[in-house]
């Protein structure tokens, strides 16, 4: 099947993999059956590989709603996106809807997806981040002409989902991986282990992904390894993670991180890829 070059993420995501794609692709197994990505985020690798059979998942309900709406109601979504205006007071009114439970609950799935895409395109640094109450908390970005309605990409993603066997789940990662079998390929891109105490960025999911969760993920990886699945994991190059996965193959890669609010803290950082196959 020929790849669609238009297919790409419709959201900018913290920890998104666009910059690292060329490195990651060097280590993709040549042959596999079904593709699993259970921390889907912006989906950069999915949209690059374009597998015909896949299970994608995220514990973030808002994010998964966007994927489902693009699959099922792309025309309605494009129409709804067209109503938004790039204006500071409009931005904050829309952003604050998740602080008003009754008003927010009255939004349709399409309006919820439209809101998230609009906020993502117009907020500072194009970032999806929520606070501990699960409320979107990124300030207005003051961009002149943000690309709010990228109908070409939305249509391409919708077409891809509908022409292939892509299952979209909103589960815990362990639940989403229960059906993985021998020779399936699993790419895991969990929230990274923080490089320092102040670097803890678990801000796009209320659940927070701490060291206990990293250890639980490692147990799941061991189980997948026993089943004969091919597993590739991205994480930060910390002593904790390298010790945790010392029984697997670890590759150091250099990533450019552009999503720090302090400009001098953006730049190259070492990340690691962990794999269980040759």
PDB file of C-alpha atoms in Angstrom:
ATOM      1  CA  UNK A   1       0.000   0.000   0.000  1.00  0.00           C
ATOM      2  CA  UNK A   2       1.449   3.377  -0.994  1.00  0.00           C
ATOM      3  CA  UNK A   3       1.774   5.939   1.792  1.00  0.00           C
ATOM      4  CA  UNK A   4      -0.191   9.162   1.915  1.00  0.00           C
ATOM      5  CA  UNK A   5       2.343  12.016   2.346  1.00  0.00           C
ATOM      6  CA  UNK A   6      -0.395  14.339   3.697  1.00  0.00           C
ATOM      7  CA  UNK A   7      -1.021  12.111   6.713  1.00  0.00           C
ATOM      8  CA  UNK A   8       0.473  13.739   9.826  1.00  0.00           C
ATOM      9  CA  UNK A   9      -0.493  14.688  13.412  1.00  0.00           C
ATOM     10  CA  UNK A  10      -3.437  17.088  13.698  1.00  0.00           C
ATOM     11  CA  UNK A  11      -2.301  18.191  17.191  1.00  0.00           C
ATOM     12  CA  UNK A  12       1.017  19.372  18.583  1.00  0.00           C
ATOM     13  CA  UNK A  13       1.800  17.158  21.547  1.00  0.00           C
ATOM     14  CA  UNK A  14       4.245  17.482  24.437  1.00  0.00           C
ATOM     15  CA  UNK A  15       6.903  14.863  23.813  1.00  0.00           C
ATOM     16  CA  UNK A  16       5.711  14.432  20.211  1.00  0.00           C
ATOM     17  CA  UNK A  17       7.997  12.311  18.062  1.00  0.00           C
ATOM     18  CA  UNK A  18       8.240  14.282  14.803  1.00  0.00           C
ATOM     19  CA  UNK A  19      11.865  15.345  15.438  1.00  0.00           C
ATOM     20  CA  UNK A  20      12.903  11.800  16.367  1.00  0.00           C
ATOM     21  CA  UNK A  21      11.151   9.947  13.545  1.00  0.00           C
ATOM     22  CA  UNK A  22      14.253   9.445  11.401  1.00  0.00           C
ATOM     23  CA  UNK A  23      16.068   7.889  14.391  1.00  0.00           C
ATOM     24  CA  UNK A  24      13.132   5.721  15.519  1.00  0.00           C
ATOM     25  CA  UNK A  25      12.533   4.416  11.989  1.00  0.00           C
ATOM     26  CA  UNK A  26      16.028   2.904  11.890  1.00  0.00           C
ATOM     27  CA  UNK A  27      14.876   0.415  14.536  1.00  0.00           C
ATOM     28  CA  UNK A  28      11.398  -0.514  13.291  1.00  0.00           C
ATOM     29  CA  UNK A  29      11.202  -4.296  12.700  1.00  0.00           C
ATOM     30  CA  UNK A  30      11.019  -5.282   9.024  1.00  0.00           C
ATOM     31  CA  UNK A  31       8.052  -7.627   9.495  1.00  0.00           C
ATOM     32  CA  UNK A  32       5.241  -7.618  12.014  1.00  0.00           C
ATOM     33  CA  UNK A  33       1.530  -8.356  12.167  1.00  0.00           C
ATOM     34  CA  UNK A  34      -0.512  -5.790  14.092  1.00  0.00           C
ATOM     35  CA  UNK A  35       0.822  -2.404  15.245  1.00  0.00           C
ATOM     36  CA  UNK A  36       0.069  -1.201  18.788  1.00  0.00           C
ATOM     37  CA  UNK A  37       0.617   2.295  20.132  1.00  0.00           C
ATOM     38  CA  UNK A  38      -0.973   2.696  23.551  1.00  0.00           C
ATOM     39  CA  UNK A  39       0.324   6.164  24.468  1.00  0.00           C
ATOM     40  CA  UNK A  40      -0.742   7.600  21.116  1.00  0.00           C
ATOM     41  CA  UNK A  41      -0.359  11.337  21.851  1.00  0.00           C
ATOM     42  CA  UNK A  42      -0.057  13.163  18.536  1.00  0.00           C
ATOM     43  CA  UNK A  43       0.498   9.896  16.623  1.00  0.00           C
ATOM     44  CA  UNK A  44       3.571  10.955  14.616  1.00  0.00           C
ATOM     45  CA  UNK A  45       4.919   7.411  14.204  1.00  0.00           C
ATOM     46  CA  UNK A  46       1.489   5.923  13.401  1.00  0.00           C
ATOM     47  CA  UNK A  47       0.919   8.479  10.642  1.00  0.00           C
ATOM     48  CA  UNK A  48       4.402   7.884   9.256  1.00  0.00           C
ATOM     49  CA  UNK A  49       4.217   4.066   9.250  1.00  0.00           C
ATOM     50  CA  UNK A  50       0.541   3.964   8.206  1.00  0.00           C
ATOM     51  CA  UNK A  51      -0.026   0.315   9.195  1.00  0.00           C
ATOM     52  CA  UNK A  52      -3.163  -1.375   7.848  1.00  0.00           C
ATOM     53  CA  UNK A  53      -3.921  -3.084  11.176  1.00  0.00           C
ATOM     54  CA  UNK A  54      -3.487  -1.188  14.383  1.00  0.00           C
ATOM     55  CA  UNK A  55      -4.713  -0.635  17.923  1.00  0.00           C
ATOM     56  CA  UNK A  56      -4.170   2.873  19.210  1.00  0.00           C
ATOM     57  CA  UNK A  57      -4.947   3.987  22.737  1.00  0.00           C
ATOM     58  CA  UNK A  58      -4.507   6.790  25.229  1.00  0.00           C
ATOM     59  CA  UNK A  59      -5.799   7.275  28.774  1.00  0.00           C
ATOM     60  CA  UNK A  60      -6.582  10.904  27.878  1.00  0.00           C
ATOM     61  CA  UNK A  61     -10.311  10.980  27.133  1.00  0.00           C
ATOM     62  CA  UNK A  62     -10.239  14.406  25.418  1.00  0.00           C
ATOM     63  CA  UNK A  63      -7.517  13.274  23.047  1.00  0.00           C
ATOM     64  CA  UNK A  64      -9.222   9.987  22.133  1.00  0.00           C
ATOM     65  CA  UNK A  65     -12.472  11.855  21.505  1.00  0.00           C
ATOM     66  CA  UNK A  66     -10.583  13.923  18.878  1.00  0.00           C
ATOM     67  CA  UNK A  67      -9.422  10.745  17.127  1.00  0.00           C
ATOM     68  CA  UNK A  68     -12.915   9.228  17.169  1.00  0.00           C
ATOM     69  CA  UNK A  69     -14.586  12.407  15.908  1.00  0.00           C
ATOM     70  CA  UNK A  70     -12.077  12.691  13.042  1.00  0.00           C
ATOM     71  CA  UNK A  71     -12.819   9.084  12.107  1.00  0.00           C
ATOM     72  CA  UNK A  72     -16.618   9.340  12.332  1.00  0.00           C
ATOM     73  CA  UNK A  73     -17.600  13.000  11.864  1.00  0.00           C
ATOM     74  CA  UNK A  74     -14.806  14.789  10.016  1.00  0.00           C
ATOM     75  CA  UNK A  75     -17.147  17.038   7.969  1.00  0.00           C
ATOM     76  CA  UNK A  76     -18.985  18.190  11.095  1.00  0.00           C
ATOM     77  CA  UNK A  77     -15.663  18.839  12.832  1.00  0.00           C
ATOM     78  CA  UNK A  78     -14.280  20.932   9.951  1.00  0.00           C
ATOM     79  CA  UNK A  79     -17.498  22.967   9.916  1.00  0.00           C
ATOM     80  CA  UNK A  80     -17.367  23.534  13.683  1.00  0.00           C
ATOM     81  CA  UNK A  81     -13.671  24.528  13.598  1.00  0.00           C
ATOM     82  CA  UNK A  82     -14.602  27.268  11.121  1.00  0.00           C
ATOM     83  CA  UNK A  83     -16.587  29.144  13.788  1.00  0.00           C
ATOM     84  CA  UNK A  84     -13.589  29.850  16.051  1.00  0.00           C
ATOM     85  CA  UNK A  85     -11.804  33.195  16.135  1.00  0.00           C
ATOM     86  CA  UNK A  86      -8.174  33.896  17.033  1.00  0.00           C
ATOM     87  CA  UNK A  87      -8.927  36.345  19.818  1.00  0.00           C
ATOM     88  CA  UNK A  88      -7.683  36.427  23.423  1.00  0.00           C
ATOM     89  CA  UNK A  89     -11.012  36.858  25.231  1.00  0.00           C
ATOM     90  CA  UNK A  90     -12.668  34.243  22.971  1.00  0.00           C
ATOM     91  CA  UNK A  91      -9.749  31.866  23.729  1.00  0.00           C
ATOM     92  CA  UNK A  92     -10.104  32.233  27.517  1.00  0.00           C
ATOM     93  CA  UNK A  93     -13.887  31.863  27.409  1.00  0.00           C
ATOM     94  CA  UNK A  94     -13.546  28.603  25.483  1.00  0.00           C
ATOM     95  CA  UNK A  95     -10.626  27.401  27.606  1.00  0.00           C
ATOM     96  CA  UNK A  96     -12.598  27.963  30.811  1.00  0.00           C
ATOM     97  CA  UNK A  97     -15.486  25.735  29.726  1.00  0.00           C
ATOM     98  CA  UNK A  98     -13.923  22.701  31.412  1.00  0.00           C
ATOM     99  CA  UNK A  99     -14.108  24.618  34.688  1.00  0.00           C
ATOM    100  CA  UNK A 100     -17.890  24.855  34.271  1.00  0.00           C
ATOM    101  CA  UNK A 101     -19.068  21.257  34.463  1.00  0.00           C
ATOM    102  CA  UNK A 102     -22.665  21.858  33.429  1.00  0.00           C
ATOM    103  CA  UNK A 103     -21.762  23.974  30.380  1.00  0.00           C
ATOM    104  CA  UNK A 104     -18.995  21.599  29.359  1.00  0.00           C
ATOM    105  CA  UNK A 105     -21.254  18.536  29.637  1.00  0.00           C
ATOM    106  CA  UNK A 106     -23.655  20.140  27.164  1.00  0.00           C
ATOM    107  CA  UNK A 107     -21.031  20.213  24.409  1.00  0.00           C
ATOM    108  CA  UNK A 108     -21.332  17.529  21.724  1.00  0.00           C
ATOM    109  CA  UNK A 109     -18.391  15.202  20.954  1.00  0.00           C
ATOM    110  CA  UNK A 110     -17.727  17.298  17.845  1.00  0.00           C
ATOM    111  CA  UNK A 111     -17.690  20.555  19.853  1.00  0.00           C
ATOM    112  CA  UNK A 112     -15.334  19.015  22.442  1.00  0.00           C
ATOM    113  CA  UNK A 113     -12.908  17.893  19.722  1.00  0.00           C
ATOM    114  CA  UNK A 114     -13.200  21.245  17.959  1.00  0.00           C
ATOM    115  CA  UNK A 115     -12.430  23.046  21.232  1.00  0.00           C
ATOM    116  CA  UNK A 116      -9.285  20.978  21.896  1.00  0.00           C
ATOM    117  CA  UNK A 117      -7.955  21.442  18.352  1.00  0.00           C
ATOM    118  CA  UNK A 118      -8.664  25.203  18.475  1.00  0.00           C
ATOM    119  CA  UNK A 119      -6.936  25.590  21.887  1.00  0.00           C
ATOM    120  CA  UNK A 120      -3.979  23.516  20.692  1.00  0.00           C
ATOM    121  CA  UNK A 121      -3.530  25.690  17.569  1.00  0.00           C
ATOM    122  CA  UNK A 122      -3.893  29.041  19.336  1.00  0.00           C
ATOM    123  CA  UNK A 123      -2.344  28.513  22.792  1.00  0.00           C
ATOM    124  CA  UNK A 124       1.219  29.401  23.733  1.00  0.00           C
ATOM    125  CA  UNK A 125       3.762  26.998  22.219  1.00  0.00           C
ATOM    126  CA  UNK A 126       0.947  24.836  20.792  1.00  0.00           C
ATOM    127  CA  UNK A 127       0.859  22.638  23.833  1.00  0.00           C
ATOM    128  CA  UNK A 128      -1.725  20.283  25.310  1.00  0.00           C
ATOM    129  CA  UNK A 129      -1.456  20.550  29.075  1.00  0.00           C
ATOM    130  CA  UNK A 130      -3.953  20.151  31.906  1.00  0.00           C
ATOM    131  CA  UNK A 131      -3.637  20.916  35.617  1.00  0.00           C
ATOM    132  CA  UNK A 132      -4.264  18.467  38.472  1.00  0.00           C
ATOM    133  CA  UNK A 133      -8.038  18.943  38.095  1.00  0.00           C
ATOM    134  CA  UNK A 134      -7.814  17.995  34.417  1.00  0.00           C
ATOM    135  CA  UNK A 135      -8.431  21.551  33.203  1.00  0.00           C
ATOM    136  CA  UNK A 136      -6.643  22.920  30.137  1.00  0.00           C
ATOM    137  CA  UNK A 137      -4.257  25.570  31.503  1.00  0.00           C
ATOM    138  CA  UNK A 138      -2.010  26.889  28.718  1.00  0.00           C
ATOM    139  CA  UNK A 139      -2.200  30.673  28.067  1.00  0.00           C
ATOM    140  CA  UNK A 140      -3.162  32.367  24.782  1.00  0.00           C
ATOM    141  CA  UNK A 141      -0.423  32.258  22.143  1.00  0.00           C
ATOM    142  CA  UNK A 142      -0.919  35.607  20.328  1.00  0.00           C
ATOM    143  CA  UNK A 143      -0.100  34.088  16.916  1.00  0.00           C
ATOM    144  CA  UNK A 144      -1.063  36.102  13.830  1.00  0.00           C
ATOM    145  CA  UNK A 145      -2.444  33.365  11.587  1.00  0.00           C
ATOM    146  CA  UNK A 146      -2.728  29.990  13.350  1.00  0.00           C
ATOM    147  CA  UNK A 147      -3.840  27.100  11.151  1.00  0.00           C
ATOM    148  CA  UNK A 148      -7.079  26.356  13.048  1.00  0.00           C
ATOM    149  CA  UNK A 149      -8.922  24.515  10.252  1.00  0.00           C
ATOM    150  CA  UNK A 150      -6.468  22.157   8.573  1.00  0.00           C
ATOM    151  CA  UNK A 151      -9.183  20.347   6.623  1.00  0.00           C
ATOM    152  CA  UNK A 152      -6.681  18.588   4.322  1.00  0.00           C
ATOM    153  CA  UNK A 153      -4.978  16.804   7.244  1.00  0.00           C
ATOM    154  CA  UNK A 154      -8.287  16.053   9.028  1.00  0.00           C
ATOM    155  CA  UNK A 155      -9.694  14.501   5.834  1.00  0.00           C
ATOM    156  CA  UNK A 156      -6.503  12.462   5.274  1.00  0.00           C
ATOM    157  CA  UNK A 157      -6.573  11.109   8.848  1.00  0.00           C
ATOM    158  CA  UNK A 158     -10.284  10.286   8.567  1.00  0.00           C
ATOM    159  CA  UNK A 159      -9.731   8.461   5.263  1.00  0.00           C
ATOM    160  CA  UNK A 160      -6.828   6.473   6.735  1.00  0.00           C
ATOM    161  CA  UNK A 161      -8.893   5.405   9.768  1.00  0.00           C
ATOM    162  CA  UNK A 162     -11.850   4.375   7.631  1.00  0.00           C
ATOM    163  CA  UNK A 163      -9.918   2.486   4.949  1.00  0.00           C
ATOM    164  CA  UNK A 164      -7.844   0.420   7.399  1.00  0.00           C
ATOM    165  CA  UNK A 165      -8.453  -1.683  10.498  1.00  0.00           C
ATOM    166  CA  UNK A 166      -7.629   0.900  13.173  1.00  0.00           C
ATOM    167  CA  UNK A 167      -9.159   0.335  16.590  1.00  0.00           C
ATOM    168  CA  UNK A 168      -9.227   3.435  18.841  1.00  0.00           C
ATOM    169  CA  UNK A 169      -9.310   2.821  22.604  1.00  0.00           C
ATOM    170  CA  UNK A 170      -9.474   4.959  25.751  1.00  0.00           C
ATOM    171  CA  UNK A 171      -8.027   2.539  28.317  1.00  0.00           C
ATOM    172  CA  UNK A 172      -5.150   2.007  30.684  1.00  0.00           C
ATOM    173  CA  UNK A 173      -2.069   0.883  28.704  1.00  0.00           C
ATOM    174  CA  UNK A 174      -2.049  -2.569  30.354  1.00  0.00           C
ATOM    175  CA  UNK A 175      -5.675  -3.211  29.338  1.00  0.00           C
ATOM    176  CA  UNK A 176      -5.033  -2.003  25.772  1.00  0.00           C
ATOM    177  CA  UNK A 177      -2.118  -4.439  25.376  1.00  0.00           C
ATOM    178  CA  UNK A 178      -3.962  -7.566  26.573  1.00  0.00           C
ATOM    179  CA  UNK A 179      -4.716  -8.706  23.013  1.00  0.00           C
ATOM    180  CA  UNK A 180      -1.136  -8.347  21.682  1.00  0.00           C
ATOM    181  CA  UNK A 181       0.171 -11.600  20.208  1.00  0.00           C
ATOM    182  CA  UNK A 182       3.395 -13.103  18.900  1.00  0.00           C
ATOM    183  CA  UNK A 183       4.961 -11.017  16.115  1.00  0.00           C
ATOM    184  CA  UNK A 184       2.843  -7.923  16.825  1.00  0.00           C
ATOM    185  CA  UNK A 185       4.876  -4.706  17.047  1.00  0.00           C
ATOM    186  CA  UNK A 186       4.340  -2.450  20.050  1.00  0.00           C
ATOM    187  CA  UNK A 187       5.734   1.071  20.202  1.00  0.00           C
ATOM    188  CA  UNK A 188       5.590   2.553  23.705  1.00  0.00           C
ATOM    189  CA  UNK A 189       6.038   6.275  24.246  1.00  0.00           C
ATOM    190  CA  UNK A 190       5.001   6.802  27.887  1.00  0.00           C
ATOM    191  CA  UNK A 191       5.326  10.095  29.773  1.00  0.00           C
ATOM    192  CA  UNK A 192       9.079  10.311  30.333  1.00  0.00           C
ATOM    193  CA  UNK A 193      10.888   9.779  33.604  1.00  0.00           C
ATOM    194  CA  UNK A 194      11.885  13.348  34.653  1.00  0.00           C
ATOM    195  CA  UNK A 195      15.565  14.222  34.155  1.00  0.00           C
ATOM    196  CA  UNK A 196      15.399  16.429  37.274  1.00  0.00           C
ATOM    197  CA  UNK A 197      12.889  17.034  40.057  1.00  0.00           C
ATOM    198  CA  UNK A 198      11.790  20.308  38.414  1.00  0.00           C
ATOM    199  CA  UNK A 199      11.470  18.731  34.963  1.00  0.00           C
ATOM    200  CA  UNK A 200       8.504  16.607  35.911  1.00  0.00           C
ATOM    201  CA  UNK A 201       6.128  17.148  32.992  1.00  0.00           C
ATOM    202  CA  UNK A 202       3.172  14.872  33.450  1.00  0.00           C
ATOM    203  CA  UNK A 203       0.935  17.733  32.515  1.00  0.00           C
ATOM    204  CA  UNK A 204      -1.145  16.239  29.741  1.00  0.00           C
ATOM    205  CA  UNK A 205      -2.906  13.694  31.876  1.00  0.00           C
ATOM    206  CA  UNK A 206      -4.391  14.020  35.329  1.00  0.00           C
ATOM    207  CA  UNK A 207      -3.269  10.511  36.250  1.00  0.00           C
ATOM    208  CA  UNK A 208       0.414  11.441  36.507  1.00  0.00           C
ATOM    209  CA  UNK A 209       2.984   8.838  35.423  1.00  0.00           C
ATOM    210  CA  UNK A 210       5.386   8.286  38.324  1.00  0.00           C
ATOM    211  CA  UNK A 211       8.151   5.746  38.958  1.00  0.00           C
ATOM    212  CA  UNK A 212       5.599   3.131  40.101  1.00  0.00           C
ATOM    213  CA  UNK A 213       3.859   3.460  36.729  1.00  0.00           C
ATOM    214  CA  UNK A 214       7.223   3.117  34.933  1.00  0.00           C
ATOM    215  CA  UNK A 215       7.814  -0.104  36.910  1.00  0.00           C
ATOM    216  CA  UNK A 216       4.332  -1.383  36.064  1.00  0.00           C
ATOM    217  CA  UNK A 217       5.039  -0.677  32.379  1.00  0.00           C
ATOM    218  CA  UNK A 218       8.292  -2.668  32.624  1.00  0.00           C
ATOM    219  CA  UNK A 219       6.340  -5.685  33.970  1.00  0.00           C
ATOM    220  CA  UNK A 220       3.972  -5.415  30.989  1.00  0.00           C
ATOM    221  CA  UNK A 221       6.985  -5.243  28.630  1.00  0.00           C
ATOM    222  CA  UNK A 222       8.413  -8.424  30.204  1.00  0.00           C
ATOM    223  CA  UNK A 223       5.063 -10.143  29.634  1.00  0.00           C
ATOM    224  CA  UNK A 224       4.947  -8.950  25.984  1.00  0.00           C
ATOM    225  CA  UNK A 225       8.500 -10.210  25.540  1.00  0.00           C
ATOM    226  CA  UNK A 226       7.431 -13.669  26.783  1.00  0.00           C
ATOM    227  CA  UNK A 227       4.552 -13.650  24.292  1.00  0.00           C
ATOM    228  CA  UNK A 228       7.000 -13.049  21.417  1.00  0.00           C
ATOM    229  CA  UNK A 229       5.898  -9.478  20.679  1.00  0.00           C
ATOM    230  CA  UNK A 230       8.387  -6.979  19.256  1.00  0.00           C
ATOM    231  CA  UNK A 231       8.613  -3.998  21.615  1.00  0.00           C
ATOM    232  CA  UNK A 232      10.263  -0.598  21.088  1.00  0.00           C
ATOM    233  CA  UNK A 233      10.160   2.003  23.890  1.00  0.00           C
ATOM    234  CA  UNK A 234      11.129   5.682  24.045  1.00  0.00           C
ATOM    235  CA  UNK A 235      12.106   7.281  27.341  1.00  0.00           C
ATOM    236  CA  UNK A 236      14.503   9.763  28.885  1.00  0.00           C
ATOM    237  CA  UNK A 237      18.092   8.757  29.506  1.00  0.00           C
ATOM    238  CA  UNK A 238      17.927   8.571  33.301  1.00  0.00           C
ATOM    239  CA  UNK A 239      19.735   6.164  35.576  1.00  0.00           C
ATOM    240  CA  UNK A 240      16.373   4.866  36.818  1.00  0.00           C
ATOM    241  CA  UNK A 241      15.171   3.920  33.305  1.00  0.00           C
ATOM    242  CA  UNK A 242      18.492   2.477  32.109  1.00  0.00           C
ATOM    243  CA  UNK A 243      18.674   0.292  35.244  1.00  0.00           C
ATOM    244  CA  UNK A 244      15.036  -0.721  34.880  1.00  0.00           C
ATOM    245  CA  UNK A 245      15.572  -1.955  31.295  1.00  0.00           C
ATOM    246  CA  UNK A 246      19.151  -3.248  31.714  1.00  0.00           C
ATOM    247  CA  UNK A 247      18.099  -6.677  30.360  1.00  0.00           C
ATOM    248  CA  UNK A 248      17.095  -5.168  26.985  1.00  0.00           C
ATOM    249  CA  UNK A 249      18.974  -3.466  24.168  1.00  0.00           C
ATOM    250  CA  UNK A 250      19.356   0.299  24.868  1.00  0.00           C
ATOM    251  CA  UNK A 251      20.214   2.861  22.177  1.00  0.00           C
ATOM    252  CA  UNK A 252      20.981   6.509  22.991  1.00  0.00           C
ATOM    253  CA  UNK A 253      19.537   9.074  20.582  1.00  0.00           C
ATOM    254  CA  UNK A 254      19.779  12.852  20.553  1.00  0.00           C
ATOM    255  CA  UNK A 255      16.448  14.715  20.540  1.00  0.00           C
ATOM    256  CA  UNK A 256      15.612  18.374  20.128  1.00  0.00           C
ATOM    257  CA  UNK A 257      13.145  19.519  22.753  1.00  0.00           C
ATOM    258  CA  UNK A 258      11.345  22.684  21.686  1.00  0.00           C
ATOM    259  CA  UNK A 259       8.581  22.736  24.242  1.00  0.00           C
ATOM    260  CA  UNK A 260      10.244  24.290  27.316  1.00  0.00           C
ATOM    261  CA  UNK A 261       8.781  27.683  28.231  1.00  0.00           C
ATOM    262  CA  UNK A 262      12.315  28.939  28.910  1.00  0.00           C
ATOM    263  CA  UNK A 263      14.056  29.347  25.561  1.00  0.00           C
ATOM    264  CA  UNK A 264      17.549  28.610  26.928  1.00  0.00           C
ATOM    265  CA  UNK A 265      16.353  25.225  28.192  1.00  0.00           C
ATOM    266  CA  UNK A 266      15.260  24.074  24.752  1.00  0.00           C
ATOM    267  CA  UNK A 267      17.792  22.174  22.706  1.00  0.00           C
ATOM    268  CA  UNK A 268      19.419  18.752  22.392  1.00  0.00           C
ATOM    269  CA  UNK A 269      18.860  16.173  25.093  1.00  0.00           C
ATOM    270  CA  UNK A 270      19.732  12.509  25.174  1.00  0.00           C
ATOM    271  CA  UNK A 271      16.830  10.086  25.050  1.00  0.00           C
ATOM    272  CA  UNK A 272      16.901   6.325  24.796  1.00  0.00           C
ATOM    273  CA  UNK A 273      15.225   3.682  22.688  1.00  0.00           C
ATOM    274  CA  UNK A 274      14.795   0.267  24.287  1.00  0.00           C
ATOM    275  CA  UNK A 275      14.083  -2.839  22.218  1.00  0.00           C
ATOM    276  CA  UNK A 276      13.714  -6.586  22.690  1.00  0.00           C
ATOM    277  CA  UNK A 277      14.531  -7.759  19.138  1.00  0.00           C
ATOM    278  CA  UNK A 278      17.536  -7.733  16.808  1.00  0.00           C
TER     279      UNK A 278
END
